[in-house]
Amino acid sequence: MNKIRRKRIQEAISKLEEAKQILEEVQVEEQDAFDNLPGSLQDSGKGEQMCDNISFLDDVVSDLDDQMGQLEEL
């Protein structure tokens, strides 16, 4: 791979890192919102959806880490 393509990959990795940071912030905000719910609402459908959202965001962040690692190996 030539220097230009490697540079473009590095740019993509930087953008993925930025996206990852945004998603991590949203995940923390969602976790805080869930933690501030009364116990009765945490056990409701809304609370369960919030937990699902938190878990999904965690999975996406983990997947981004994996993908960025693979790109860096190029």
mmCIF file of N, CA, C and O in Angstrom, residues 2-58:
data_model
loop_
_atom_site.group_PDB
_atom_site.id
_atom_site.type_symbol
_atom_site.label_atom_id
_atom_site.label_comp_id
_atom_site.label_asym_id
_atom_site.label_seq_id
_atom_site.Cartn_x
_atom_site.Cartn_y
_atom_site.Cartn_z
ATOM 1 N N ASN A 2 0.533 2.187 -0.817
ATOM 2 C CA ASN A 2 1.381 3.371 -0.899
ATOM 3 C C ASN A 2 1.052 4.380 0.206
ATOM 4 O O ASN A 2 0.087 4.231 0.958
ATOM 5 N N LYS A 3 1.874 5.394 0.289
ATOM 6 C CA LYS A 3 1.787 6.402 1.349
ATOM 7 C C LYS A 3 0.436 7.127 1.338
ATOM 8 O O LYS A 3 -0.149 7.379 2.395
ATOM 9 N N ILE A 4 -0.074 7.433 0.161
ATOM 10 C CA ILE A 4 -1.344 8.166 0.051
ATOM 11 C C ILE A 4 -2.493 7.331 0.607
ATOM 12 O O ILE A 4 -3.325 7.826 1.372
ATOM 13 N N ARG A 5 -2.545 6.065 0.249
ATOM 14 C CA ARG A 5 -3.633 5.206 0.746
ATOM 15 C C ARG A 5 -3.502 4.971 2.246
ATOM 16 O O ARG A 5 -4.503 4.935 2.959
ATOM 17 N N ARG A 6 -2.272 4.816 2.736
ATOM 18 C CA ARG A 6 -2.085 4.664 4.190
ATOM 19 C C ARG A 6 -2.563 5.908 4.926
ATOM 20 O O ARG A 6 -3.188 5.815 5.984
ATOM 21 N N LYS A 7 -2.290 7.078 4.351
ATOM 22 C CA LYS A 7 -2.735 8.329 4.962
ATOM 23 C C LYS A 7 -4.261 8.392 5.000
ATOM 24 O O LYS A 7 -4.847 8.815 6.003
ATOM 25 N N ARG A 8 -4.913 7.962 3.934
ATOM 26 C CA ARG A 8 -6.378 7.971 3.895
ATOM 27 C C ARG A 8 -6.963 7.020 4.937
ATOM 28 O O ARG A 8 -7.981 7.313 5.570
ATOM 29 N N ILE A 9 -6.298 5.888 5.109
ATOM 30 C CA ILE A 9 -6.751 4.941 6.141
ATOM 31 C C ILE A 9 -6.593 5.574 7.525
ATOM 32 O O ILE A 9 -7.475 5.444 8.368
ATOM 33 N N GLN A 10 -5.495 6.269 7.757
ATOM 34 C CA GLN A 10 -5.298 6.948 9.040
ATOM 35 C C GLN A 10 -6.377 8.002 9.269
ATOM 36 O O GLN A 10 -6.860 8.171 10.390
ATOM 37 N N GLU A 11 -6.768 8.712 8.207
ATOM 38 C CA GLU A 11 -7.858 9.685 8.314
ATOM 39 C C GLU A 11 -9.165 8.989 8.701
ATOM 40 O O GLU A 11 -9.925 9.486 9.535
ATOM 41 N N ALA A 12 -9.418 7.847 8.093
ATOM 42 C CA ALA A 12 -10.630 7.085 8.416
ATOM 43 C C ALA A 12 -10.593 6.619 9.863
ATOM 44 O O ALA A 12 -11.613 6.692 10.571
ATOM 45 N N ILE A 13 -9.436 6.156 10.318
ATOM 46 C CA ILE A 13 -9.301 5.715 11.711
ATOM 47 C C ILE A 13 -9.576 6.882 12.652
ATOM 48 O O ILE A 13 -10.265 6.720 13.665
ATOM 49 N N SER A 14 -9.078 8.057 12.323
ATOM 50 C CA SER A 14 -9.322 9.245 13.153
ATOM 51 C C SER A 14 -10.813 9.566 13.232
ATOM 52 O O SER A 14 -11.332 9.891 14.307
ATOM 53 N N LYS A 15 -11.502 9.458 12.115
ATOM 54 C CA LYS A 15 -12.944 9.728 12.111
ATOM 55 C C LYS A 15 -13.705 8.662 12.890
ATOM 56 O O LYS A 15 -14.676 8.968 13.599
ATOM 57 N N LEU A 16 -13.270 7.421 12.784
ATOM 58 C CA LEU A 16 -13.897 6.348 13.567
ATOM 59 C C LEU A 16 -13.665 6.573 15.061
ATOM 60 O O LEU A 16 -14.560 6.329 15.874
ATOM 61 N N GLU A 17 -12.473 7.040 15.419
ATOM 62 C CA GLU A 17 -12.172 7.329 16.822
ATOM 63 C C GLU A 17 -13.079 8.447 17.339
ATOM 64 O O GLU A 17 -13.592 8.375 18.456
ATOM 65 N N GLU A 18 -13.296 9.454 16.519
ATOM 66 C CA GLU A 18 -14.196 10.540 16.903
ATOM 67 C C GLU A 18 -15.625 10.020 17.097
ATOM 68 O O GLU A 18 -16.305 10.355 18.073
ATOM 69 N N ALA A 19 -16.082 9.181 16.177
ATOM 70 C CA ALA A 19 -17.416 8.597 16.290
ATOM 71 C C ALA A 19 -17.516 7.742 17.550
ATOM 72 O O ALA A 19 -18.531 7.781 18.261
ATOM 73 N N LYS A 20 -16.467 6.996 17.826
ATOM 74 C CA LYS A 20 -16.445 6.148 19.025
ATOM 75 C C LYS A 20 -16.577 6.996 20.285
ATOM 76 O O LYS A 20 -17.336 6.655 21.195
ATOM 77 N N GLN A 21 -15.870 8.114 20.328
ATOM 78 C CA GLN A 21 -15.945 8.990 21.490
ATOM 79 C C GLN A 21 -17.350 9.549 21.675
ATOM 80 O O GLN A 21 -17.855 9.621 22.807
ATOM 81 N N ILE A 22 -17.985 9.929 20.593
ATOM 82 C CA ILE A 22 -19.356 10.437 20.664
ATOM 83 C C ILE A 22 -20.290 9.354 21.210
ATOM 84 O O ILE A 22 -21.113 9.605 22.099
ATOM 85 N N LEU A 23 -20.154 8.148 20.691
ATOM 86 C CA LEU A 23 -21.004 7.044 21.138
ATOM 87 C C LEU A 23 -20.761 6.718 22.605
ATOM 88 O O LEU A 23 -21.711 6.414 23.350
ATOM 89 N N GLU A 24 -19.511 6.788 23.045
ATOM 90 C CA GLU A 24 -19.211 6.548 24.461
ATOM 91 C C GLU A 24 -19.857 7.613 25.341
ATOM 92 O O GLU A 24 -20.388 7.296 26.412
ATOM 93 N N GLU A 25 -19.850 8.868 24.882
ATOM 94 C CA GLU A 25 -20.500 9.944 25.636
ATOM 95 C C GLU A 25 -21.999 9.703 25.741
ATOM 96 O O GLU A 25 -22.592 9.871 26.816
ATOM 97 N N VAL A 26 -22.611 9.305 24.621
ATOM 98 C CA VAL A 26 -24.052 9.027 24.623
ATOM 99 C C VAL A 26 -24.353 7.851 25.550
ATOM 100 O O VAL A 26 -25.339 7.880 26.309
ATOM 101 N N GLN A 27 -23.492 6.850 25.543
ATOM 102 C CA GLN A 27 -23.683 5.694 26.412
ATOM 103 C C GLN A 27 -23.640 6.112 27.888
ATOM 104 O O GLN A 27 -24.484 5.689 28.681
ATOM 105 N N VAL A 28 -22.690 6.946 28.246
ATOM 106 C CA VAL A 28 -22.581 7.421 29.623
ATOM 107 C C VAL A 28 -23.814 8.248 30.000
ATOM 108 O O VAL A 28 -24.362 8.095 31.102
ATOM 109 N N GLU A 29 -24.257 9.090 29.086
ATOM 110 C CA GLU A 29 -25.457 9.897 29.347
ATOM 111 C C GLU A 29 -26.684 9.008 29.551
ATOM 112 O O GLU A 29 -27.508 9.263 30.447
ATOM 113 N N GLU A 30 -26.810 7.981 28.720
ATOM 114 C CA GLU A 30 -27.947 7.062 28.848
ATOM 115 C C GLU A 30 -27.862 6.290 30.163
ATOM 116 O O GLU A 30 -28.867 6.089 30.853
ATOM 117 N N GLN A 31 -26.652 5.880 30.543
ATOM 118 C CA GLN A 31 -26.468 5.172 31.812
ATOM 119 C C GLN A 31 -26.815 6.082 32.989
ATOM 120 O O GLN A 31 -27.489 5.659 33.923
ATOM 121 N N ASP A 32 -26.385 7.334 32.928
ATOM 122 C CA ASP A 32 -26.713 8.287 33.985
ATOM 123 C C ASP A 32 -28.217 8.503 34.082
ATOM 124 O O ASP A 32 -28.776 8.564 35.183
ATOM 125 N N ALA A 33 -28.865 8.641 32.917
ATOM 126 C CA ALA A 33 -30.319 8.826 32.909
ATOM 127 C C ALA A 33 -31.012 7.612 33.516
ATOM 128 O O ALA A 33 -31.958 7.759 34.307
ATOM 129 N N PHE A 34 -30.543 6.424 33.180
ATOM 130 C CA PHE A 34 -31.128 5.204 33.752
ATOM 131 C C PHE A 34 -30.909 5.164 35.261
ATOM 132 O O PHE A 34 -31.831 4.856 36.018
ATOM 133 N N ASP A 35 -29.685 5.472 35.685
ATOM 134 C CA ASP A 35 -29.362 5.434 37.116
ATOM 135 C C ASP A 35 -30.189 6.429 37.918
ATOM 136 O O ASP A 35 -30.445 6.203 39.105
ATOM 137 N N ASN A 36 -30.624 7.509 37.288
ATOM 138 C CA ASN A 36 -31.410 8.525 37.982
ATOM 139 C C ASN A 36 -32.911 8.247 37.967
ATOM 140 O O ASN A 36 -33.679 8.992 38.577
ATOM 141 N N LEU A 37 -33.317 7.192 37.281
ATOM 142 C CA LEU A 37 -34.728 6.814 37.291
ATOM 143 C C LEU A 37 -35.086 6.193 38.640
ATOM 144 O O LEU A 37 -34.262 5.492 39.240
ATOM 145 N N PRO A 38 -36.294 6.422 39.094
ATOM 146 C CA PRO A 38 -36.751 5.695 40.281
ATOM 147 C C PRO A 38 -36.749 4.185 39.990
ATOM 148 O O PRO A 38 -36.893 3.768 38.837
ATOM 149 N N GLY A 39 -36.585 3.402 41.029
ATOM 150 C CA GLY A 39 -36.521 1.954 40.874
ATOM 151 C C GLY A 39 -37.693 1.372 40.108
ATOM 152 O O GLY A 39 -37.527 0.449 39.306
ATOM 153 N N SER A 40 -38.882 1.913 40.341
ATOM 154 C CA SER A 40 -40.065 1.382 39.656
ATOM 155 C C SER A 40 -39.979 1.605 38.146
ATOM 156 O O SER A 40 -40.435 0.771 37.368
ATOM 157 N N LEU A 41 -39.389 2.717 37.720
ATOM 158 C CA LEU A 41 -39.246 2.976 36.286
ATOM 159 C C LEU A 41 -38.079 2.204 35.685
ATOM 160 O O LEU A 41 -38.102 1.866 34.501
ATOM 161 N N GLN A 42 -37.065 1.915 36.493
ATOM 162 C CA GLN A 42 -35.954 1.114 35.991
ATOM 163 C C GLN A 42 -36.433 -0.272 35.588
ATOM 164 O O GLN A 42 -35.904 -0.863 34.652
ATOM 165 N N ASP A 43 -37.430 -0.782 36.297
ATOM 166 C CA ASP A 43 -37.973 -2.110 36.010
ATOM 167 C C ASP A 43 -39.089 -2.092 34.966
ATOM 168 O O ASP A 43 -39.638 -3.137 34.629
ATOM 169 N N SER A 44 -39.407 -0.901 34.451
ATOM 170 C CA SER A 44 -40.484 -0.788 33.461
ATOM 171 C C SER A 44 -39.949 -1.013 32.049
ATOM 172 O O SER A 44 -38.757 -1.212 31.836
ATOM 173 N N GLY A 45 -40.858 -0.942 31.105
ATOM 174 C CA GLY A 45 -40.469 -1.084 29.704
ATOM 175 C C GLY A 45 -39.468 -0.018 29.282
ATOM 176 O O GLY A 45 -38.527 -0.282 28.523
ATOM 177 N N LYS A 46 -39.674 1.197 29.786
ATOM 178 C CA LYS A 46 -38.740 2.283 29.464
ATOM 179 C C LYS A 46 -37.348 1.973 29.997
ATOM 180 O O LYS A 46 -36.353 2.165 29.311
ATOM 181 N N GLY A 47 -37.268 1.489 31.220
ATOM 182 C CA GLY A 47 -35.986 1.137 31.816
ATOM 183 C C GLY A 47 -35.308 0.004 31.063
ATOM 184 O O GLY A 47 -34.092 0.034 30.839
ATOM 185 N N GLU A 48 -36.082 -0.981 30.676
ATOM 186 C CA GLU A 48 -35.524 -2.100 29.909
ATOM 187 C C GLU A 48 -34.994 -1.627 28.560
ATOM 188 O O GLU A 48 -33.931 -2.072 28.118
ATOM 189 N N GLN A 49 -35.722 -0.712 27.912
ATOM 190 C CA GLN A 49 -35.267 -0.167 26.632
ATOM 191 C C GLN A 49 -33.964 0.601 26.811
ATOM 192 O O GLN A 49 -33.056 0.507 25.991
ATOM 193 N N MET A 50 -33.867 1.349 27.899
ATOM 194 C CA MET A 50 -32.643 2.098 28.171
ATOM 195 C C MET A 50 -31.463 1.141 28.379
ATOM 196 O O MET A 50 -30.365 1.386 27.874
ATOM 197 N N CYS A 51 -31.699 0.048 29.089
ATOM 198 C CA CYS A 51 -30.644 -0.962 29.287
ATOM 199 C C CYS A 51 -30.236 -1.578 27.958
ATOM 200 O O CYS A 51 -29.035 -1.792 27.706
ATOM 201 N N ASP A 52 -31.207 -1.852 27.107
ATOM 202 C CA ASP A 52 -30.906 -2.389 25.779
ATOM 203 C C ASP A 52 -30.072 -1.396 24.976
ATOM 204 O O ASP A 52 -29.123 -1.785 24.285
ATOM 205 N N ASN A 53 -30.419 -0.107 25.071
ATOM 206 C CA ASN A 53 -29.665 0.930 24.362
ATOM 207 C C ASN A 53 -28.218 0.981 24.852
ATOM 208 O O ASN A 53 -27.288 1.088 24.054
ATOM 209 N N ILE A 54 -28.032 0.924 26.152
ATOM 210 C CA ILE A 54 -26.699 0.964 26.755
ATOM 211 C C ILE A 54 -25.880 -0.230 26.280
ATOM 212 O O ILE A 54 -24.720 -0.091 25.892
ATOM 213 N N SER A 55 -26.487 -1.387 26.294
ATOM 214 C CA SER A 55 -25.804 -2.602 25.850
ATOM 215 C C SER A 55 -25.446 -2.533 24.367
ATOM 216 O O SER A 55 -24.341 -2.903 23.959
ATOM 217 N N PHE A 56 -26.378 -2.044 23.558
ATOM 218 C CA PHE A 56 -26.135 -1.914 22.126
ATOM 219 C C PHE A 56 -24.970 -0.968 21.858
ATOM 220 O O PHE A 56 -24.082 -1.262 21.053
ATOM 221 N N LEU A 57 -24.963 0.177 22.536
ATOM 222 C CA LEU A 57 -23.879 1.137 22.352
ATOM 223 C C LEU A 57 -22.542 0.535 22.772
ATOM 224 O O LEU A 57 -21.516 0.758 22.126
ATOM 225 N N ASP A 58 -22.554 -0.249 23.838
ATOM 226 C CA ASP A 58 -21.329 -0.915 24.276
ATOM 227 C C ASP A 58 -20.819 -1.865 23.190
ATOM 228 O O ASP A 58 -19.615 -1.901 22.911
#
